[in-house]
Coordinates of C-alpha atoms in Angstrom, one line a residue:
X1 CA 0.0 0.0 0.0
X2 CA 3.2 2.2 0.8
X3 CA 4.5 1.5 -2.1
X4 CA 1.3 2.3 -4.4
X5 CA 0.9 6.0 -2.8
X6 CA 4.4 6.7 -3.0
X7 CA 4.2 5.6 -6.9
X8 CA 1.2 8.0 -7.5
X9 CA 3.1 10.6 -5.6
X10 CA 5.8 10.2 -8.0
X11 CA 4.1 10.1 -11.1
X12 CA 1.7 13.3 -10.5
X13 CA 5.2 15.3 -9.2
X14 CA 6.8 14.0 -12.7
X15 CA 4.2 14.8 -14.9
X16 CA 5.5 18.6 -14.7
X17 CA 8.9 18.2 -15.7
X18 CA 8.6 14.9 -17.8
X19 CA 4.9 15.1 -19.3
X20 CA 1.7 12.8 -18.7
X21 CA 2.6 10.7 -21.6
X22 CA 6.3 9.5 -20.7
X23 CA 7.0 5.8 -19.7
X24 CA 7.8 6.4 -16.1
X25 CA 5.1 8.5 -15.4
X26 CA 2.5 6.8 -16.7
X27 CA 4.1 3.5 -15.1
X28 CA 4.4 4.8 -12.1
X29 CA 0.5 5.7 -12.1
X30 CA -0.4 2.1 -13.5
X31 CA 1.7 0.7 -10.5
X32 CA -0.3 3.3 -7.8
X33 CA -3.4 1.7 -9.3
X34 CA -2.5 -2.2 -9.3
X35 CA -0.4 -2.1 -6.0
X36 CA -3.2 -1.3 -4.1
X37 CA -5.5 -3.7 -5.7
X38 CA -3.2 -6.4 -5.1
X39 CA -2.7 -5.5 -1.4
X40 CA -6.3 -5.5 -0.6
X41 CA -6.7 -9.3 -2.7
X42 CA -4.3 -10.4 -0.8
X43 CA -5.7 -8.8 2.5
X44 CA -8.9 -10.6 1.6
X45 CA -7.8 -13.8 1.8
X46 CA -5.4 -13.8 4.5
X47 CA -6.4 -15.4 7.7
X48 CA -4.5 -12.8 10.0
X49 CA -4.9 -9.4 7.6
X50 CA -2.7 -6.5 8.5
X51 CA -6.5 -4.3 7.8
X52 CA -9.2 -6.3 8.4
X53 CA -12.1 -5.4 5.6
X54 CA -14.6 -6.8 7.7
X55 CA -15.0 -3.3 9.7
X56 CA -16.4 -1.8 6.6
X57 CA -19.5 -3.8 7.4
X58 CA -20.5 -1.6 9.8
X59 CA -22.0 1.2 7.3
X60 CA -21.4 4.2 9.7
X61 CA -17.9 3.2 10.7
X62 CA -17.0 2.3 6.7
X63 CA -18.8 6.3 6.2
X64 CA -16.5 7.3 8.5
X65 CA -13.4 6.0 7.1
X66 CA -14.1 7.3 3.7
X67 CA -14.5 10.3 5.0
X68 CA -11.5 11.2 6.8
X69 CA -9.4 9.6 3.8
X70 CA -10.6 12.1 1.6
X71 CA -10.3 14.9 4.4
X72 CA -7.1 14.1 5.7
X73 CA -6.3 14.0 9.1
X74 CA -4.5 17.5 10.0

C-alpha cells in the first residue's frame, strides 16, 4: 500500500517536468493503481490481515473511514 501511494506521488510530481505521456510516469500511475488492488486481494484472503475489511460492514464506521481519507487528518 506504501509503495502504491508513493508511486502516484511520483508520477503526478513527474508529470510537470517529464509530461503525462512518458513511460515512467505513466508507469508509475499504473503501479499506484495495481499495487493497491493487489494488497487488498491479498488482505482478503489472508487469515491474519494487517486491515481487516470486515469493519467496513459496519455502514457508519465504513462512512467514516471514507471520510476522513478524503479529508485528511490535520
Amino acid at each position: 500500500m506504501t509503495v502504491g501511494v508513493g508511486a502516484l506521488v511520483y508520477g503526478i510530481s513527474d508529470a510537470t517536468s517529464r509530461g503525462w505521456g512518458s513511460t515512467p510516469v505513466v508507469s508509475a500511475l499504473v503501479a499506484a493503481t495495481v499495487l493497491p488492488v493487489a494488497f487488498g486481494l491479498v488482505e482478503t484472503r489472508s487469515p491474519a490481515p494487517l486491515a481487516p475489511f470486515g469493519i467496513f460492514r459496519n455502514r457508519r464506521l465504513g462512512v467514516a473511514n471514507a471520510v476522513i481519507a478524503c479529508v485528511g487528518w490535520p
